[in-house]
XYZ file of C-alpha atoms in Angstrom:
442
model
C 123.623 67.989 114.288
C 120.551 66.698 112.459
C 119.225 70.208 112.071
C 122.593 71.374 110.769
C 122.653 68.660 108.144
C 119.154 69.513 106.943
C 120.015 73.190 106.788
C 123.159 72.470 104.832
C 121.265 70.348 102.303
C 118.605 73.040 101.952
C 121.257 75.688 101.406
C 123.010 73.626 98.741
C 119.705 72.939 97.008
C 118.748 76.602 97.092
C 122.121 77.589 95.725
C 121.886 75.094 92.876
C 118.355 76.268 92.043
C 119.442 79.901 92.000
C 122.294 79.038 89.655
C 119.936 77.196 87.343
C 117.501 80.084 87.275
C 120.293 82.510 86.524
C 121.316 80.602 83.401
C 120.531 82.612 80.254
C 117.447 81.363 78.412
C 119.306 80.976 75.095
C 121.803 78.663 76.776
C 119.125 76.591 78.492
C 117.297 75.897 75.229
C 120.228 75.839 72.801
C 119.646 72.140 72.073
C 115.871 72.426 71.749
C 114.066 73.041 68.441
C 110.552 74.438 68.614
C 107.965 73.956 65.885
C 104.268 74.378 65.445
C 101.407 75.821 63.448
C 98.246 77.814 63.919
C 95.394 77.224 61.480
C 92.067 78.974 61.025
C 89.386 77.641 58.678
C 85.988 78.901 57.684
C 83.824 76.223 56.066
C 80.362 76.491 54.580
C 78.283 74.197 52.390
C 74.744 74.058 51.061
C 72.860 71.512 49.004
C 69.776 71.310 46.828
C 67.211 68.590 47.612
C 68.892 67.893 50.924
C 72.447 67.196 51.902
C 74.792 65.049 49.882
C 75.647 62.309 52.320
C 79.370 61.921 52.509
C 81.949 60.302 54.735
C 84.253 63.250 55.243
C 85.117 66.551 53.605
C 83.305 69.812 54.329
C 79.967 69.030 55.969
C 79.366 72.022 58.250
C 77.434 75.251 57.734
C 79.256 78.496 58.631
C 81.780 76.632 60.740
C 84.857 78.296 62.220
C 87.681 75.871 62.984
C 90.746 76.725 65.062
C 93.731 74.423 65.480
C 96.967 74.967 67.399
C 99.948 72.607 67.407
C 103.071 73.155 69.491
C 106.087 70.868 69.457
C 109.598 70.741 70.897
C 112.516 68.420 70.054
C 115.469 68.236 72.435
C 118.877 66.785 71.613
C 119.855 64.935 74.811
C 123.197 63.651 73.506
C 124.798 60.532 72.045
C 122.336 60.465 69.154
C 119.217 60.528 71.346
C 116.408 63.058 70.860
C 113.001 63.448 72.447
C 109.996 65.104 70.824
C 106.698 66.193 72.275
C 103.724 67.910 70.662
C 100.427 69.160 72.041
C 97.422 70.456 70.150
C 94.079 72.090 70.638
C 91.233 72.154 68.156
C 87.717 73.553 68.260
C 84.869 74.000 65.801
C 82.157 76.646 66.143
C 78.888 76.965 64.260
C 78.679 80.634 63.334
C 75.011 80.498 62.331
C 74.050 79.714 65.975
C 75.658 82.119 68.428
C 73.933 80.783 71.548
C 76.808 80.514 73.995
C 76.701 77.521 76.345
C 73.516 76.278 74.715
C 74.269 72.767 75.907
C 74.201 71.306 72.397
C 77.778 72.299 71.637
C 76.682 73.600 68.246
C 76.826 77.325 68.765
C 78.976 80.014 70.279
C 82.727 80.405 70.406
C 84.222 77.856 72.790
C 87.357 78.928 74.644
C 87.627 76.015 77.078
C 89.149 73.452 74.720
C 92.034 71.680 76.492
C 95.517 71.062 75.186
C 95.927 67.393 74.307
C 99.039 65.331 73.778
C 99.448 64.492 70.105
C 103.013 63.164 69.775
C 105.635 61.989 72.261
C 108.521 59.834 71.078
C 112.166 58.945 71.531
C 114.460 59.135 68.498
C 117.873 57.541 68.154
C 120.174 58.319 65.214
C 123.249 56.341 64.148
C 124.417 58.727 61.469
C 127.578 56.766 60.638
C 125.478 53.752 59.707
C 122.505 55.546 58.156
C 120.142 54.204 60.840
C 117.267 55.989 62.523
C 114.859 54.660 65.189
C 111.669 56.285 66.483
C 109.587 54.836 69.318
C 106.424 56.310 70.755
C 103.347 58.267 69.793
C 103.947 59.768 66.354
C 102.563 60.569 62.928
C 102.511 57.240 61.105
C 103.651 58.682 57.774
C 102.428 55.780 55.625
C 101.118 55.968 52.087
C 97.629 55.104 53.393
C 97.472 57.916 55.986
C 97.675 61.683 55.863
C 98.614 63.022 59.321
C 97.148 60.201 61.399
C 98.783 59.551 64.768
C 99.487 56.209 66.453
C 101.761 54.549 68.972
C 104.405 52.941 66.810
C 108.012 51.881 66.339
C 109.966 52.737 63.178
C 113.399 51.796 61.907
C 114.780 53.507 58.800
C 117.979 52.468 57.038
C 119.535 54.680 54.347
C 122.347 52.712 52.688
C 123.141 55.628 50.370
C 121.761 59.007 49.435
C 118.286 58.908 47.912
C 117.327 55.468 49.207
C 115.562 54.455 52.410
C 114.245 51.144 53.709
C 111.725 51.408 56.537
C 110.200 48.926 58.954
C 107.268 49.923 61.158
C 104.931 48.449 63.741
C 101.786 50.239 64.868
C 100.575 49.107 68.275
C 97.576 51.406 68.511
C 95.804 54.023 66.445
C 94.919 57.213 68.294
C 91.221 57.407 67.526
C 89.676 60.835 67.501
C 92.980 62.709 67.153
C 92.341 65.717 64.902
C 89.048 64.138 63.838
C 90.794 61.458 61.760
C 89.045 58.348 63.008
C 85.741 60.185 63.263
C 85.501 60.054 59.461
C 84.897 56.327 59.677
C 81.718 56.877 61.636
C 80.285 57.094 58.123
C 79.933 53.326 58.319
C 77.322 53.780 61.025
C 75.103 55.386 58.400
C 73.095 52.702 56.600
C 73.258 54.817 53.455
C 76.664 53.200 52.961
C 74.745 50.194 51.716
C 76.716 47.728 53.790
C 73.741 46.455 55.792
C 72.157 45.071 52.616
C 74.821 42.365 52.719
C 73.699 41.336 56.215
C 76.446 43.151 58.081
C 76.565 45.457 61.071
C 78.183 48.787 60.107
C 78.658 49.710 63.755
C 80.834 46.653 64.263
C 82.906 47.525 61.208
C 83.731 51.059 62.326
C 84.481 49.959 65.865
C 86.699 47.094 64.747
C 88.731 48.872 62.088
C 91.492 50.085 64.425
C 91.320 47.246 66.902
C 94.487 45.327 65.919
C 98.158 46.050 65.227
C 99.753 46.771 61.865
C 103.229 45.680 60.723
C 104.862 46.737 57.498
C 107.833 47.794 55.415
C 108.576 50.330 52.696
C 111.204 51.063 50.065
C 111.521 54.746 49.148
C 113.903 56.109 46.575
C 114.593 59.386 44.810
C 117.166 59.387 41.995
C 118.706 62.140 39.883
C 119.114 60.930 36.296
C 120.658 64.093 34.879
C 117.901 65.873 32.988
C 115.265 63.807 34.768
C 114.398 62.400 38.195
C 112.698 59.210 39.348
C 110.803 58.898 42.644
C 109.703 55.437 43.725
C 107.734 54.037 46.685
C 106.805 50.421 47.405
C 104.777 49.610 50.536
C 103.474 46.488 52.175
C 101.712 45.960 55.509
C 99.830 43.332 57.433
C 96.925 44.882 59.291
C 96.174 42.035 61.648
C 92.696 40.463 61.251
C 91.768 43.346 58.945
C 93.643 43.390 55.629
C 96.902 42.809 53.797
C 97.868 46.153 52.279
C 100.217 46.826 49.378
C 100.980 49.934 47.334
C 103.299 51.333 44.689
C 103.894 54.921 43.608
C 106.165 55.976 40.739
C 106.829 59.519 39.503
C 109.080 60.412 36.572
C 110.002 64.057 35.945
C 111.715 65.365 32.821
C 113.334 68.806 32.735
C 112.416 70.378 29.380
C 114.007 73.775 30.018
C 115.459 75.795 32.877
C 111.967 76.660 34.139
C 109.864 73.976 32.461
C 109.291 70.392 33.607
C 106.912 67.570 32.731
C 106.117 64.646 35.008
C 104.091 61.456 34.955
C 102.861 59.774 38.148
C 101.189 56.384 38.637
C 99.804 55.156 41.973
C 98.338 51.803 42.934
C 96.745 50.962 46.295
C 95.521 47.397 46.808
C 94.513 45.101 49.601
C 93.098 41.735 50.556
C 90.346 42.114 53.143
C 89.927 39.749 56.104
C 87.005 37.303 55.966
C 85.336 39.116 58.874
C 84.821 42.172 56.660
C 83.961 40.141 53.575
C 81.105 38.490 55.489
C 79.714 41.960 56.164
C 79.633 43.391 52.660
C 83.276 44.434 52.089
C 85.587 43.259 49.298
C 89.220 43.507 48.254
C 90.119 47.030 47.191
C 92.066 48.275 44.181
C 92.750 51.922 43.376
C 94.645 53.196 40.343
C 95.468 56.861 39.740
C 97.463 58.098 36.750
C 98.201 61.688 35.820
C 100.667 63.883 34.000
C 101.456 67.484 34.773
C 103.528 70.267 33.324
C 104.934 73.267 35.194
C 106.831 76.273 34.007
C 106.878 80.063 33.642
C 104.181 80.396 36.309
C 101.748 77.952 34.687
C 100.823 74.496 35.922
C 98.484 71.921 34.421
C 97.382 68.403 35.297
C 95.486 65.761 33.319
C 94.644 62.353 34.727
C 92.205 59.617 35.593
C 91.304 57.509 38.642
C 89.374 54.286 39.195
C 88.584 52.311 42.345
C 85.893 50.333 44.157
C 83.286 47.705 43.271
C 79.649 48.266 42.433
C 78.266 45.613 44.774
C 80.535 45.937 47.826
C 82.274 48.278 50.252
C 86.017 48.594 49.562
C 88.808 49.948 51.735
C 91.297 52.122 49.845
C 93.042 54.372 52.388
C 93.190 54.321 56.181
C 92.714 58.042 56.713
C 91.563 60.929 54.544
C 92.940 60.584 50.992
C 96.207 59.172 52.304
C 99.645 60.318 51.213
C 99.551 59.091 47.625
C 98.967 62.308 45.679
C 95.178 61.893 45.412
C 94.573 65.538 46.318
C 94.841 66.408 42.618
C 91.325 64.965 42.143
C 89.052 67.939 42.865
C 88.269 69.093 46.393
C 85.104 67.207 47.379
C 84.827 64.433 44.768
C 86.814 61.874 46.773
C 84.822 62.696 49.931
C 81.408 62.152 48.354
C 79.370 59.121 49.332
C 80.019 56.243 46.973
C 83.269 57.765 45.694
C 84.805 58.353 49.107
C 88.473 57.393 48.820
C 88.616 55.772 52.256
C 85.551 53.514 52.125
C 83.851 53.476 48.735
C 80.416 51.929 48.286
C 80.536 51.680 44.494
C 82.775 51.397 41.445
C 84.093 54.861 40.561
C 85.820 56.014 37.370
C 86.662 59.659 36.742
C 88.835 61.938 34.631
C 90.161 65.277 35.842
C 92.002 68.341 34.620
C 93.610 71.172 36.623
C 95.150 74.456 35.547
C 96.681 77.364 37.377
C 98.904 80.407 37.095
C 101.151 81.867 39.804
C 102.019 85.555 39.683
C 105.506 86.750 40.687
C 103.925 87.904 43.962
C 103.201 84.232 44.845
C 99.475 84.704 44.208
C 98.027 81.658 42.411
C 94.674 81.312 40.663
C 93.628 77.764 39.890
C 90.780 75.761 38.327
C 89.873 72.093 38.781
C 87.367 69.955 36.919
C 86.389 66.337 37.576
C 83.864 64.245 35.665
C 83.005 60.625 36.348
C 80.498 58.171 37.712
C 79.951 55.748 40.572
C 78.222 52.496 39.651
C 76.186 50.795 42.368
C 73.721 47.901 42.468
C 70.258 49.257 41.726
C 68.328 46.342 43.201
C 68.610 47.528 46.785
C 67.416 50.764 48.342
C 70.432 50.758 50.642
C 72.693 50.487 47.592
C 70.724 53.087 45.659
C 71.378 55.727 48.266
C 75.027 54.703 48.421
C 76.157 57.498 46.147
C 75.681 56.033 42.678
C 75.318 58.075 39.505
C 77.159 60.576 37.319
C 79.254 63.158 39.141
C 80.845 66.436 38.135
C 82.861 68.901 40.218
C 84.169 72.319 39.306
C 86.547 74.218 41.605
C 87.887 77.753 41.654
C 90.768 78.310 44.066
C 93.004 81.163 45.109
C 96.156 80.887 47.213
C 98.658 83.444 48.414
C 102.016 82.742 50.060
C 102.639 85.822 52.120
C 105.920 84.535 53.510
C 107.679 81.231 54.111
C 105.669 80.931 57.339
C 102.251 82.322 56.431
C 99.958 81.405 53.549
C 96.275 81.769 52.667
C 94.019 79.466 50.643
C 90.413 79.861 49.589
C 88.307 77.783 47.208
C 84.761 77.266 45.999
C 83.486 73.896 44.797
C 80.270 72.923 43.037
C 79.682 69.177 43.086
C 76.751 68.087 40.931
C 75.587 64.513 40.612
C 72.624 62.352 39.586
C 72.050 60.160 42.592
C 70.019 56.967 42.222
C 68.130 57.775 45.411
C 67.274 61.241 44.091
C 65.930 59.730 40.848
C 63.550 57.558 42.877
C 61.847 60.747 44.022
C 61.504 62.108 40.510
C 64.541 64.382 40.652
C 67.368 64.136 38.199
C 70.266 65.742 40.022
C 71.639 67.153 43.237
C 74.292 69.723 44.061
C 76.631 70.556 46.880
C 78.163 74.029 47.036
C 81.202 74.279 49.300
C 83.362 77.207 50.331
C 86.520 77.261 52.437
C 88.909 79.960 53.596
C 92.096 78.986 55.406
C 94.983 80.845 56.993
C 97.977 78.786 58.106
C 101.000 79.992 60.042
C 103.946 77.643 60.591
C 107.126 78.130 62.543
């Protein structure tokens, strides 16, 4: 009898499994949305009188970078959805083709594992304009670009064009996509922070140690012939800093295919005493620019200022953040001293951009930035912190082949008079940077 029961259970299980396998694929995945991207980059840079020490940006020589992201979101009913995303990324030094050299610098690596990037549960109450997300996700703050963390978000949209968000970040996923690695810059004494008696290693290790809690108001309003976009952010980064930010953009439609806009951004913070005792100070960043677009042409004119000449200041938490700072050149905001994330001087700069897009979606653009970073000259550590006049010129070309595939290439020449360079009887330094990128999204 016992054998009969086991056989019956096995038969039922086998029958159920066969039925499941026989289900058409389109029916099995009808409630699942797949997304992802595949990116290839070729980076190369060279410098005169040695490298320009910088915190991020393009620092490799003949580097090939490959990144794959794959994600799936499943609607599991009653307003619940689950999302998962994996990624793989590798960087190869093309100038050294010694495979398995042990240094990891050369050869084309094909053994990079897939890593979990995002995994969260989403709950939507559409009738009430409420949305909840819990788990590992892109933080999506004004201070981060695509940084990932374990967080909880609640978004309330009382009416169209307005959203109020609350968020709590329990942990920052260090090393994901190389984001946190940028802050290893603090381990380099050229940042000047050790002259204030601090330990830069402690600063970089402690930056993501505690939780962050915050709120945001985001609005986008149609005013007839114009639009107004507004963001106000505030966050308490426990035992690190109190962060606050505002971003306002006004756009005026001048003709059917001609629009002018003005955008102002402010990022500020009050740093914890732990960081102040180690050479850091409260940060303030202001960026203001106007642009005009129409009939294939686009142009931008603006100015930016941030940092203090005698202290390290925190401005963004990752990369250049999500505050529209990418209009300022390509490498200027990644240069030592004027690095947008952790600046070691007081930077002021003006910039102008211009471009033209052909009907074939081929765009040719130019960027020019001129400014200076003021540092304290009395200390060698400060002198090599990136002070001096800076100028960057950029030529860029982009082509949108389709809605899924686009290509971008640019060349940048960053020239500056570094205080450390002047000590050796040299008046200037240069960094020449080239990038080619192909990006496919689906």
